PDB file of C-alpha atoms and ligand atoms in Angstrom:
ATOM      1  CA  MET K   1     -31.593 -11.811  -5.600  1.00 63.00           C
ATOM      2  CA  SER K   2     -28.670 -10.167  -7.307  1.00 82.00           C
ATOM      3  CA  THR K   3     -25.184 -10.834  -5.990  1.00 90.00           C
ATOM      4  CA  ARG K   4     -23.589  -8.404  -3.562  1.00 93.00           C
ATOM      5  CA  LEU K   5     -20.055  -8.615  -2.296  1.00 96.00           C
ATOM      6  CA  ARG K   6     -19.003  -7.754   1.240  1.00 97.00           C
ATOM      7  CA  ILE K   7     -15.608  -6.119   1.766  1.00 98.00           C
ATOM      8  CA  ALA K   8     -14.052  -5.774   5.231  1.00 98.00           C
ATOM      9  CA  ILE K   9     -11.815  -2.795   5.971  1.00 97.00           C
ATOM     10  CA  GLN K  10     -10.190  -1.566   9.192  1.00 97.00           C
ATOM     11  CA  LYS K  11     -12.572   0.391  11.413  1.00 95.00           C
ATOM     12  CA  SER K  12      -9.993   2.850  12.689  1.00 94.00           C
ATOM     13  CA  GLY K  13      -6.235   2.766  12.481  1.00 97.00           C
ATOM     14  CA  ARG K  14      -3.371   3.095  10.060  1.00 96.00           C
ATOM     15  CA  LEU K  15      -5.185   1.350   7.205  1.00 98.00           C
ATOM     16  CA  SER K  16      -8.636   2.886   7.466  1.00 96.00           C
ATOM     17  CA  GLU K  17      -8.212   6.266   5.805  1.00 96.00           C
ATOM     18  CA  LYS K  18      -6.327   4.945   2.762  1.00 97.00           C
ATOM     19  CA  SER K  19      -8.694   1.960   2.413  1.00 97.00           C
ATOM     20  CA  THR K  20     -11.685   4.306   2.420  1.00 95.00           C
ATOM     21  CA  GLN K  21      -9.949   6.629  -0.044  1.00 95.00           C
ATOM     22  CA  LEU K  22      -9.165   3.747  -2.407  1.00 96.00           C
ATOM     23  CA  LEU K  23     -12.814   2.652  -2.450  1.00 96.00           C
ATOM     24  CA  ALA K  24     -13.912   6.260  -3.045  1.00 94.00           C
ATOM     25  CA  ASP K  25     -11.430   6.608  -5.935  1.00 94.00           C
ATOM     26  CA  CYS K  26     -12.969   3.434  -7.388  1.00 95.00           C
ATOM     27  CA  GLY K  27     -16.386   5.111  -7.413  1.00 93.00           C
ATOM     28  CA  ILE K  28     -17.744   3.248  -4.386  1.00 93.00           C
ATOM     29  CA  ARG K  29     -19.793   5.612  -2.237  1.00 90.00           C
ATOM     30  CA  TYR K  30     -21.341   4.762   1.137  1.00 88.00           C
ATOM     31  CA  ASP K  31     -22.455   6.020   4.531  1.00 87.00           C
ATOM     32  CA  ILE K  32     -21.548   3.837   7.489  1.00 82.00           C
ATOM     33  CA  ASN K  33     -24.216   2.956  10.042  1.00 79.00           C
ATOM     34  CA  GLN K  34     -22.220   3.592  13.226  1.00 78.00           C
ATOM     35  CA  ARG K  35     -24.268   1.008  15.132  1.00 82.00           C
ATOM     36  CA  THR K  36     -23.927  -1.991  12.810  1.00 82.00           C
ATOM     37  CA  LEU K  37     -20.632  -0.857  11.234  1.00 90.00           C
ATOM     38  CA  LEU K  38     -22.065  -2.020   7.934  1.00 90.00           C
ATOM     39  CA  ALA K  39     -22.828   0.065   4.864  1.00 92.00           C
ATOM     40  CA  SER K  40     -24.436  -0.563   1.524  1.00 91.00           C
ATOM     41  CA  ALA K  41     -22.416   1.094  -1.195  1.00 91.00           C
ATOM     42  CA  GLU K  42     -23.566   2.641  -4.430  1.00 89.00           C
ATOM     43  CA  GLY K  43     -21.562   2.462  -7.634  1.00 87.00           C
ATOM     44  CA  LEU K  44     -20.839  -1.287  -7.361  1.00 92.00           C
ATOM     45  CA  PRO K  45     -22.887  -4.059  -5.657  1.00 95.00           C
ATOM     46  CA  ILE K  46     -20.675  -4.002  -2.583  1.00 96.00           C
ATOM     47  CA  ASP K  47     -21.290  -3.768   1.181  1.00 95.00           C
ATOM     48  CA  ILE K  48     -18.631  -2.415   3.514  1.00 96.00           C
ATOM     49  CA  LEU K  49     -17.937  -3.986   6.917  1.00 96.00           C
ATOM     50  CA  LEU K  50     -15.744  -2.190   9.481  1.00 96.00           C
ATOM     51  CA  LEU K  51     -13.623  -4.464  11.696  1.00 96.00           C
ATOM     52  CA  ARG K  52     -10.432  -4.610  13.769  1.00 97.00           C
ATOM     53  CA  ASP K  53      -7.687  -5.485  11.320  1.00 97.00           C
ATOM     54  CA  ASP K  54      -6.767  -8.668  13.234  1.00 97.00           C
ATOM     55  CA  ASP K  55     -10.259 -10.092  12.636  1.00 98.00           C
ATOM     56  CA  ILE K  56     -10.309  -9.494   8.891  1.00 98.00           C
ATOM     57  CA  PRO K  57      -8.453 -12.661   7.684  1.00 98.00           C
ATOM     58  CA  GLN K  58     -10.734 -14.950   9.723  1.00 98.00           C
ATOM     59  CA  TYR K  59     -13.892 -13.203   8.510  1.00 98.00           C
ATOM     60  CA  VAL K  60     -12.707 -13.549   4.916  1.00 98.00           C
ATOM     61  CA  GLU K  61     -11.894 -17.256   5.381  1.00 98.00           C
ATOM     62  CA  ASP K  62     -15.375 -17.797   6.868  1.00 98.00           C
ATOM     63  CA  GLN K  63     -17.006 -15.819   4.050  1.00 97.00           C
ATOM     64  CA  VAL K  64     -18.590 -13.355   6.490  1.00 97.00           C
ATOM     65  CA  ALA K  65     -16.724 -10.994   4.156  1.00 98.00           C
ATOM     66  CA  HIS K  66     -15.731 -11.967   0.614  1.00 98.00           C
ATOM     67  CA  LEU K  67     -12.870  -9.468   0.419  1.00 98.00           C
ATOM     68  CA  GLY K  68     -10.689  -7.679   2.950  1.00 98.00           C
ATOM     69  CA  VAL K  69      -8.039  -4.975   3.080  1.00 98.00           C
ATOM     70  CA  VAL K  70      -5.365  -5.805   5.634  1.00 98.00           C
ATOM     71  CA  GLY K  71      -1.611  -5.468   6.219  1.00 98.00           C
ATOM     72  CA  GLU K  72       0.395  -8.288   4.644  1.00 98.00           C
ATOM     73  CA  ASN K  73       1.980  -8.738   8.092  1.00 98.00           C
ATOM     74  CA  VAL K  74      -1.402  -9.454   9.679  1.00 98.00           C
ATOM     75  CA  ALA K  75      -2.391 -11.770   6.820  1.00 98.00           C
ATOM     76  CA  ALA K  76       0.899 -13.671   7.286  1.00 97.00           C
ATOM     77  CA  GLU K  77       0.544 -13.866  11.069  1.00 98.00           C
ATOM     78  CA  MET K  78      -3.054 -15.105  10.980  1.00 97.00           C
ATOM     79  CA  ASN K  79      -2.197 -17.581   8.209  1.00 97.00           C
ATOM     80  CA  LYS K  80      -5.836 -18.150   7.202  1.00 98.00           C
ATOM     81  CA  LYS K  81      -7.054 -19.878   4.043  1.00 98.00           C
ATOM     82  CA  VAL K  82      -7.507 -16.762   1.890  1.00 98.00           C
ATOM     83  CA  ASN K  83      -6.081 -15.627  -1.453  1.00 98.00           C
ATOM     84  CA  LEU K  84      -3.805 -12.601  -1.737  1.00 98.00           C
ATOM     85  CA  VAL K  85      -5.372 -10.834  -4.715  1.00 98.00           C
ATOM     86  CA  LYS K  86      -3.457  -7.561  -4.975  1.00 98.00           C
ATOM     87  CA  ARG K  87      -0.755  -5.540  -3.221  1.00 98.00           C
ATOM     88  CA  LEU K  88      -2.181  -2.056  -2.767  1.00 98.00           C
ATOM     89  CA  GLY K  89       0.944   0.082  -2.368  1.00 95.00           C
ATOM     90  CA  PHE K  90       0.041   1.894   0.877  1.00 96.00           C
ATOM     91  CA  SER K  91       0.733   1.459   4.640  1.00 96.00           C
ATOM     92  CA  LYS K  92       4.195   0.129   3.912  1.00 96.00           C
ATOM     93  CA  CYS K  93       6.286  -1.095   6.808  1.00 96.00           C
ATOM     94  CA  ARG K  94       8.710  -3.857   7.657  1.00 97.00           C
ATOM     95  CA  MET K  95       8.905  -6.380  10.472  1.00 98.00           C
ATOM     96  CA  SER K  96      12.295  -6.542  12.088  1.00 98.00           C
ATOM     97  CA  LEU K  97      14.304  -7.977  14.924  1.00 98.00           C
ATOM     98  CA  ALA K  98      15.914  -5.376  17.199  1.00 98.00           C
ATOM     99  CA  ILE K  99      18.239  -5.516  20.188  1.00 98.00           C
ATOM    100  CA  PRO K 100      19.663  -2.977  22.689  1.00 98.00           C
ATOM    101  CA  LYS K 101      22.036  -0.707  20.747  1.00 97.00           C
ATOM    102  CA  GLU K 102      25.073  -1.377  22.954  1.00 97.00           C
ATOM    103  CA  LYS K 103      24.936  -5.146  22.272  1.00 97.00           C
ATOM    104  CA  GLU K 104      27.234  -6.566  19.624  1.00 97.00           C
ATOM    105  CA  TYR K 105      25.262  -8.351  16.903  1.00 97.00           C
ATOM    106  CA  THR K 106      26.763 -11.522  15.547  1.00 92.00           C
ATOM    107  CA  GLY K 107      24.082 -12.732  13.117  1.00 97.00           C
ATOM    108  CA  THR K 108      20.878 -14.639  13.783  1.00 98.00           C
ATOM    109  CA  SER K 109      22.716 -17.008  16.158  1.00 97.00           C
ATOM    110  CA  PHE K 110      22.731 -14.014  18.552  1.00 98.00           C
ATOM    111  CA  PHE K 111      19.153 -14.982  19.397  1.00 98.00           C
ATOM    112  CA  GLU K 112      19.991 -18.599  20.316  1.00 98.00           C
ATOM    113  CA  GLY K 113      18.637 -19.264  23.816  1.00 98.00           C
ATOM    114  CA  LYS K 114      17.508 -15.635  24.196  1.00 98.00           C
ATOM    115  CA  SER K 115      14.049 -14.234  24.815  1.00 98.00           C
ATOM    116  CA  ILE K 116      12.250 -12.144  22.173  1.00 98.00           C
ATOM    117  CA  ALA K 117       9.072 -10.123  22.781  1.00 98.00           C
ATOM    118  CA  THR K 118       6.557  -9.784  19.948  1.00 98.00           C
ATOM    119  CA  SER K 119       2.892  -9.554  18.972  1.00 98.00           C
ATOM    120  CA  TYR K 120       3.661 -11.690  15.918  1.00 98.00           C
ATOM    121  CA  PRO K 121       4.730 -15.105  17.299  1.00 98.00           C
ATOM    122  CA  ASN K 122       3.840 -17.091  14.167  1.00 98.00           C
ATOM    123  CA  ILE K 123       5.906 -15.076  11.693  1.00 98.00           C
ATOM    124  CA  LEU K 124       8.784 -15.001  14.176  1.00 98.00           C
ATOM    125  CA  SER K 125       8.813 -18.710  15.010  1.00 98.00           C
ATOM    126  CA  GLN K 126       8.668 -19.601  11.322  1.00 98.00           C
ATOM    127  CA  TYR K 127      11.648 -17.321  10.646  1.00 98.00           C
ATOM    128  CA  LEU K 128      13.694 -18.663  13.561  1.00 98.00           C
ATOM    129  CA  GLN K 129      12.959 -22.234  12.557  1.00 98.00           C
ATOM    130  CA  GLN K 130      14.132 -21.487   9.024  1.00 97.00           C
ATOM    131  CA  LYS K 131      17.380 -20.068  10.472  1.00 98.00           C
ATOM    132  CA  GLY K 132      17.795 -23.021  12.855  1.00 98.00           C
ATOM    133  CA  VAL K 133      17.702 -20.772  15.919  1.00 98.00           C
ATOM    134  CA  ASN K 134      15.941 -21.669  19.177  1.00 98.00           C
ATOM    135  CA  SER K 135      14.620 -18.690  21.108  1.00 98.00           C
ATOM    136  CA  ASP K 136      12.077 -18.096  23.799  1.00 98.00           C
ATOM    137  CA  ILE K 137       9.186 -16.147  22.286  1.00 98.00           C
ATOM    138  CA  HIS K 138       7.219 -13.894  24.667  1.00 97.00           C
ATOM    139  CA  GLN K 139       3.892 -12.986  23.114  1.00 97.00           C
ATOM    140  CA  ILE K 140       2.661  -9.563  24.269  1.00 96.00           C
ATOM    141  CA  SER K 141      -0.103  -7.499  22.730  1.00 94.00           C
ATOM    142  CA  GLY K 142       1.385  -4.002  22.645  1.00 90.00           C
ATOM    143  CA  SER K 143       4.294  -1.692  23.556  1.00 93.00           C
ATOM    144  CA  VAL K 144       6.728  -4.374  22.453  1.00 97.00           C
ATOM    145  CA  GLU K 145       9.544  -1.829  22.105  1.00 96.00           C
ATOM    146  CA  ILE K 146       9.823  -1.264  25.861  1.00 96.00           C
ATOM    147  CA  ALA K 147      10.300  -4.981  26.661  1.00 96.00           C
ATOM    148  CA  PRO K 148      14.148  -4.947  26.762  1.00 96.00           C
ATOM    149  CA  ASN K 149      14.226  -1.858  29.012  1.00 95.00           C
ATOM    150  CA  ILE K 150      11.939  -3.412  31.598  1.00 95.00           C
ATOM    151  CA  GLY K 151      13.826  -6.707  31.534  1.00 95.00           C
ATOM    152  CA  LEU K 152      11.042  -8.700  29.878  1.00 95.00           C
ATOM    153  CA  ALA K 153      13.082  -9.821  26.880  1.00 97.00           C
ATOM    154  CA  GLU K 154      16.539  -9.516  25.341  1.00 98.00           C
ATOM    155  CA  GLY K 155      15.281  -8.619  21.883  1.00 98.00           C
ATOM    156  CA  ILE K 156      12.068  -7.668  20.102  1.00 98.00           C
ATOM    157  CA  PHE K 157      10.359  -8.482  16.843  1.00 98.00           C
ATOM    158  CA  ASP K 158       8.040  -5.697  15.724  1.00 97.00           C
ATOM    159  CA  ILE K 159       6.750  -3.377  12.995  1.00 97.00           C
ATOM    160  CA  VAL K 160       9.186  -0.678  11.905  1.00 95.00           C
ATOM    161  CA  SER K 161       8.398   2.187   9.571  1.00 88.00           C
ATOM    162  CA  THR K 162      10.917   5.000  10.134  1.00 89.00           C
ATOM    163  CA  GLY K 163      12.875   3.400  12.959  1.00 91.00           C
ATOM    164  CA  GLY K 164      12.295   6.384  15.260  1.00 93.00           C
ATOM    165  CA  THR K 165      10.504   4.318  17.918  1.00 93.00           C
ATOM    166  CA  LEU K 166      13.427   1.893  18.070  1.00 96.00           C
ATOM    167  CA  ILE K 167      15.982   4.674  18.494  1.00 96.00           C
ATOM    168  CA  SER K 168      14.008   6.413  21.215  1.00 96.00           C
ATOM    169  CA  ASN K 169      13.926   3.123  23.122  1.00 96.00           C
ATOM    170  CA  GLY K 170      17.680   2.561  22.774  1.00 97.00           C
ATOM    171  CA  LEU K 171      17.288  -0.282  20.263  1.00 98.00           C
ATOM    172  CA  LYS K 172      18.866  -1.062  16.900  1.00 97.00           C
ATOM    173  CA  GLU K 173      17.349  -2.984  14.010  1.00 98.00           C
ATOM    174  CA  VAL K 174      19.406  -6.054  13.185  1.00 98.00           C
ATOM    175  CA  GLU K 175      17.339  -8.210  10.794  1.00 98.00           C
ATOM    176  CA  ILE K 176      14.496  -7.379   8.402  1.00 98.00           C
ATOM    177  CA  VAL K 177      12.234 -10.420   8.413  1.00 98.00           C
ATOM    178  CA  LEU K 178       9.283  -9.309   6.272  1.00 97.00           C
ATOM    179  CA  ARG K 179       8.273  -6.326   4.129  1.00 97.00           C
ATOM    180  CA  SER K 180       4.615  -5.439   4.251  1.00 97.00           C
ATOM    181  CA  GLU K 181       2.018  -3.226   2.616  1.00 98.00           C
ATOM    182  CA  ALA K 182      -1.763  -3.220   2.525  1.00 98.00           C
ATOM    183  CA  VAL K 183      -3.159  -6.124   0.482  1.00 98.00           C
ATOM    184  CA  LEU K 184      -6.533  -7.148  -0.868  1.00 98.00           C
ATOM    185  CA  ILE K 185      -7.409 -10.673   0.266  1.00 98.00           C
ATOM    186  CA  ALA K 186     -10.310 -12.801  -0.982  1.00 98.00           C
ATOM    187  CA  ASN K 187     -12.286 -15.820   0.097  1.00 98.00           C
ATOM    188  CA  GLN K 188     -11.209 -18.970  -1.738  1.00 98.00           C
ATOM    189  CA  ASN K 189     -14.693 -20.180  -2.686  1.00 98.00           C
ATOM    190  CA  LEU K 190     -16.245 -17.288  -4.589  1.00 97.00           C
ATOM    191  CA  THR K 191     -19.011 -18.002  -7.081  1.00 97.00           C
ATOM    192  CA  ALA K 192     -18.617 -16.885 -10.684  1.00 97.00           C
ATOM    193  CA  SER K 193     -20.909 -13.902 -10.153  1.00 96.00           C
ATOM    194  CA  GLN K 194     -18.997 -12.876  -7.007  1.00 97.00           C
ATOM    195  CA  GLN K 195     -15.713 -13.231  -8.897  1.00 97.00           C
ATOM    196  CA  ALA K 196     -17.101 -10.984 -11.638  1.00 96.00           C
ATOM    197  CA  ILE K 197     -17.577  -8.178  -9.092  1.00 97.00           C
ATOM    198  CA  VAL K 198     -14.046  -8.781  -7.744  1.00 97.00           C
ATOM    199  CA  ASP K 199     -12.721  -8.485 -11.302  1.00 97.00           C
ATOM    200  CA  GLU K 200     -14.566  -5.193 -11.858  1.00 96.00           C
ATOM    201  CA  LEU K 201     -13.214  -3.829  -8.572  1.00 97.00           C
ATOM    202  CA  LEU K 202      -9.675  -4.950  -9.492  1.00 97.00           C
ATOM    203  CA  PHE K 203      -9.988  -3.250 -12.863  1.00 97.00           C
ATOM    204  CA  ARG K 204     -10.852   0.004 -11.078  1.00 96.00           C
ATOM    205  CA  ILE K 205      -8.108  -0.405  -8.459  1.00 97.00           C
ATOM    206  CA  GLU K 206      -5.539  -0.885 -11.212  1.00 96.00           C
ATOM    207  CA  ALA K 207      -6.766   2.235 -13.019  1.00 94.00           C
ATOM    208  CA  VAL K 208      -6.443   4.256  -9.791  1.00 95.00           C
ATOM    209  CA  MET K 209      -3.020   2.821  -8.914  1.00 94.00           C
ATOM    210  CA  GLY K 210      -1.777   3.291 -12.491  1.00 90.00           C
ATOM    211  CA  SER K 211      -2.331   7.048 -12.241  1.00 90.00           C
ATOM    212  CA  LYS K 212      -0.342   7.465  -9.003  1.00 89.00           C
ATOM    213  CA  GLY K 213       2.412  10.079  -9.381  1.00 87.00           C
ATOM    214  CA  LYS K 214       1.437  10.714 -13.009  1.00 90.00           C
ATOM    215  CA  LYS K 215       0.653  14.193 -14.389  1.00 91.00           C
ATOM    216  CA  TYR K 216      -0.930  15.437 -17.570  1.00 92.00           C
ATOM    217  CA  VAL K 217       1.331  18.124 -19.040  1.00 92.00           C
ATOM    218  CA  LEU K 218       0.271  20.645 -21.696  1.00 94.00           C
ATOM    219  CA  LEU K 219       2.638  23.144 -23.262  1.00 96.00           C
ATOM    220  CA  ASN K 220       2.947  25.421 -26.270  1.00 97.00           C
ATOM    221  CA  ALA K 221       6.146  25.482 -28.321  1.00 97.00           C
ATOM    222  CA  PRO K 222       7.577  26.698 -31.624  1.00 97.00           C
ATOM    223  CA  ALA K 223       6.911  24.002 -34.257  1.00 96.00           C
ATOM    224  CA  HIS K 224      10.561  23.800 -35.301  1.00 96.00           C
ATOM    225  CA  GLN K 225      11.492  22.620 -31.777  1.00 96.00           C
ATOM    226  CA  LEU K 226       8.991  19.753 -31.812  1.00 94.00           C
ATOM    227  CA  GLU K 227      11.541  16.968 -32.386  1.00 93.00           C
ATOM    228  CA  ALA K 228      13.906  18.261 -29.694  1.00 94.00           C
ATOM    229  CA  ILE K 229      11.022  18.505 -27.225  1.00 93.00           C
ATOM    230  CA  LYS K 230       9.819  14.983 -28.051  1.00 90.00           C
ATOM    231  CA  ASP K 231      13.336  13.720 -27.277  1.00 90.00           C
ATOM    232  CA  LEU K 232      13.107  15.312 -23.847  1.00 89.00           C
ATOM    233  CA  LEU K 233       9.754  13.803 -22.907  1.00 85.00           C
ATOM    234  CA  PRO K 234      10.512  10.731 -20.810  1.00 70.00           C
ATOM    235  CA  GLY K 235       8.664   7.477 -21.251  1.00 62.00           C
ATOM    236  CA  VAL K 236       5.942   9.055 -23.335  1.00 63.00           C
ATOM    237  CA  LYS K 237       4.719   6.723 -26.090  1.00 68.00           C
ATOM    238  CA  SER K 238       3.556   9.432 -28.444  1.00 78.00           C
ATOM    239  CA  PRO K 239       2.570  12.892 -27.282  1.00 89.00           C
ATOM    240  CA  THR K 240      -0.484  14.553 -28.783  1.00 92.00           C
ATOM    241  CA  VAL K 241       0.576  17.469 -31.020  1.00 94.00           C
ATOM    242  CA  MET K 242      -1.922  20.072 -32.257  1.00 95.00           C
ATOM    243  CA  PRO K 243      -1.419  23.218 -34.326  1.00 94.00           C
ATOM    244  CA  LEU K 244      -2.154  26.521 -32.591  1.00 95.00           C
ATOM    245  CA  ALA K 245      -3.972  29.465 -34.161  1.00 93.00           C
ATOM    246  CA  GLN K 246      -0.653  31.304 -33.974  1.00 91.00           C
ATOM    247  CA  GLU K 247       1.347  30.222 -37.019  1.00 92.00           C
ATOM    248  CA  ASN K 248       4.327  27.854 -36.545  1.00 95.00           C
ATOM    249  CA  TRP K 249       3.352  27.087 -32.950  1.00 97.00           C
ATOM    250  CA  VAL K 250       2.056  23.784 -31.606  1.00 97.00           C
ATOM    251  CA  ALA K 251       0.415  22.528 -28.411  1.00 97.00           C
ATOM    252  CA  ILE K 252       1.930  19.341 -26.964  1.00 95.00           C
ATOM    253  CA  HIS K 253       0.056  17.115 -24.490  1.00 94.00           C
ATOM    254  CA  ALA K 254       1.773  14.251 -22.656  1.00 92.00           C
ATOM    255  CA  VAL K 255       1.483  12.042 -19.570  1.00 91.00           C
ATOM    256  CA  MET K 256       4.565  11.745 -17.391  1.00 89.00           C
ATOM    257  CA  ASN K 257       5.781  11.029 -13.895  1.00 88.00           C
ATOM    258  CA  GLU K 258       5.876  14.118 -11.720  1.00 87.00           C
ATOM    259  CA  THR K 259       9.511  13.459 -10.718  1.00 85.00           C
ATOM    260  CA  GLU K 260      10.564  13.238 -14.370  1.00 86.00           C
ATOM    261  CA  PHE K 261       8.722  16.453 -15.088  1.00 86.00           C
ATOM    262  CA  TRP K 262      10.863  18.455 -12.653  1.00 88.00           C
ATOM    263  CA  GLU K 263      14.002  17.230 -14.379  1.00 88.00           C
ATOM    264  CA  ILE K 264      12.995  18.450 -17.836  1.00 90.00           C
ATOM    265  CA  ILE K 265      11.207  21.693 -17.040  1.00 91.00           C
ATOM    266  CA  GLN K 266      14.281  23.951 -17.497  1.00 93.00           C
ATOM    267  CA  PRO K 267      15.464  22.277 -20.742  1.00 94.00           C
ATOM    268  CA  LEU K 268      11.885  22.601 -22.067  1.00 94.00           C
ATOM    269  CA  LYS K 269      11.891  26.319 -21.383  1.00 95.00           C
ATOM    270  CA  LEU K 270      15.275  26.709 -23.087  1.00 96.00           C
ATOM    271  CA  LEU K 271      13.714  25.131 -26.183  1.00 96.00           C
ATOM    272  CA  GLY K 272      11.058  27.844 -26.139  1.00 96.00           C
ATOM    273  CA  ALA K 273       8.187  26.014 -24.395  1.00 96.00           C
ATOM    274  CA  GLU K 274       5.616  28.388 -22.897  1.00 95.00           C
ATOM    275  CA  ASP K 275       2.372  28.274 -20.910  1.00 95.00           C
ATOM    276  CA  ILE K 276       3.198  24.930 -19.349  1.00 94.00           C
ATOM    277  CA  LEU K 277       0.221  23.427 -17.496  1.00 95.00           C
ATOM    278  CA  VAL K 278       0.562  20.427 -15.165  1.00 92.00           C
ATOM    279  CA  MET K 279      -2.684  18.707 -14.260  1.00 93.00           C
ATOM    280  CA  PRO K 280      -3.613  15.821 -11.950  1.00 92.00           C
ATOM    281  CA  ILE K 281      -4.770  12.514 -13.440  1.00 92.00           C
ATOM    282  CA  GLU K 282      -7.443  10.545 -11.610  1.00 90.00           C
ATOM    283  CA  LYS K 283      -7.429   7.282 -13.530  1.00 91.00           C
ATOM    284  CA  ILE K 284      -5.511   5.666 -16.357  1.00 89.00           C
ATOM    285  CA  ILE K 285      -7.224   2.890 -18.308  1.00 88.00           C
ATOM    286  CA  PRO K 286      -4.575   1.238 -20.466  1.00 82.00           C
TER     287      PRO K 286
HETATM  288  P1  ATP S   1      -6.845  -2.478  15.250  1.00 61.89           P
HETATM  289  O1  ATP S   1      -7.449  -1.632  16.308  1.00 61.89           O
HETATM  290  O2  ATP S   1      -7.677  -2.489  13.995  1.00 61.89           O
HETATM  291  O3  ATP S   1      -6.478  -3.856  15.723  1.00 61.89           O
HETATM  292  P2  ATP S   1      -3.958  -2.013  15.195  1.00 61.89           P
HETATM  293  O4  ATP S   1      -3.577  -1.106  16.310  1.00 61.89           O
HETATM  294  O5  ATP S   1      -3.698  -3.468  15.308  1.00 61.89           O
HETATM  295  O6  ATP S   1      -5.489  -1.726  14.813  1.00 61.89           O
HETATM  296  P3  ATP S   1      -2.636  -0.203  13.308  1.00 61.89           P
HETATM  297  O7  ATP S   1      -1.616   0.374  14.219  1.00 61.89           O
HETATM  298  O8  ATP S   1      -3.762   0.647  12.868  1.00 61.89           O
HETATM  299  O9  ATP S   1      -3.219  -1.609  13.862  1.00 61.89           O
HETATM  300  O10 ATP S   1      -1.845  -0.755  12.037  1.00 61.89           O
HETATM  301  C1  ATP S   1      -2.502  -1.438  10.996  1.00 61.89           C
HETATM  302  C2  ATP S   1      -1.468  -1.893   9.981  1.00 61.89           C
HETATM  303  O11 ATP S   1      -0.826  -0.767   9.393  1.00 61.89           O
HETATM  304  C3  ATP S   1      -0.331  -2.738  10.505  1.00 61.89           C
HETATM  305  O12 ATP S   1      -0.697  -4.091  10.689  1.00 61.89           O
HETATM  306  C4  ATP S   1       0.690  -2.588   9.395  1.00 61.89           C
HETATM  307  O13 ATP S   1       0.367  -3.453   8.314  1.00 61.89           O
HETATM  308  C5  ATP S   1       0.458  -1.174   8.923  1.00 61.89           C
HETATM  309  N1  ATP S   1       1.505  -0.190   9.358  1.00 61.89           N
HETATM  310  C6  ATP S   1       2.226   0.606   8.548  1.00 61.89           C
HETATM  311  N2  ATP S   1       3.087   1.381   9.218  1.00 61.89           N
HETATM  312  C7  ATP S   1       2.940   1.089  10.495  1.00 61.89           C
HETATM  313  C8  ATP S   1       3.548   1.554  11.701  1.00 61.89           C
HETATM  314  N3  ATP S   1       4.492   2.492  11.701  1.00 61.89           N
HETATM  315  N4  ATP S   1       3.135   1.029  12.866  1.00 61.89           N
HETATM  316  C9  ATP S   1       2.153   0.096  12.888  1.00 61.89           C
HETATM  317  N5  ATP S   1       1.541  -0.384  11.767  1.00 61.89           N
HETATM  318  C10 ATP S   1       1.931   0.091  10.590  1.00 61.89           C
HETATM  319 ZN1   ZN S   2      -4.889  -4.906  15.126  1.00 61.89          ZN
END
């Protein structure tokens, strides 16, 4: 029987849409069976398993899944025997300590002898131990941010993305403990043929991630301005230059970051560039 790899992704939540999109961008197509939550993909010998994110590290350690996409925060909290294969650049957040905004913060010793509510007791206790602080950790499973208001704890340790939830609960962020993004984790005992599929998937993921924010720009310009235009093009190794049917005009093709493009568009026009086309790039294979 030929080798197939099973990859676990979040069933529904903040990771699921981007995880699904990443697999699609890598050419992995599938229809989920809503009863078994398992799908056989085409495009690569891979099966998809939909799980709660908290279960993914354990399933990957046990080889029920060979790969998983999960928040680095969850991987750190579960602390299972899995390999972190790749940071995926989406679902970024941080894990922070926060206290009521009217309290004066004096450094981590503030938390000495105080109670802290969190859903992430392992990451927190490791951090406090490292800082030599003894606190009373209250593990709760959700709505951590209301704990100080209802008198359950004097501080919280939780996920922060914009900070809006903290502010609306009268809290202020005082320490960033961990920065997190979605990561690809793998079982530690893959066979060579399983590893070969992981390597192919990684190759595709890198091609997809490498094209993020990049645009393919085409423009026409008077040939005598070619050198000045080349000087303007940021980070481009060597643009493609082709003669146009119209004499003394050239077409220039280059790949650049979208943000850089906006900075040079006016100078390009001043140099006589015309008919500028900006096109999306799906993949870049270096
Ligand atoms: P599940 O039902 O699968 O257990 P969940 O409610 O535990 O889902 P989500 O809220 O979907 O989890 O968050 C999944 C992950 O998304 C988090 O563990 C974290 O890595 C990341 N994330 C990014 N930004 C945020 C945010 N603002 N709030 C919560 N999680 C975030
Ligand atoms: Zn969860």
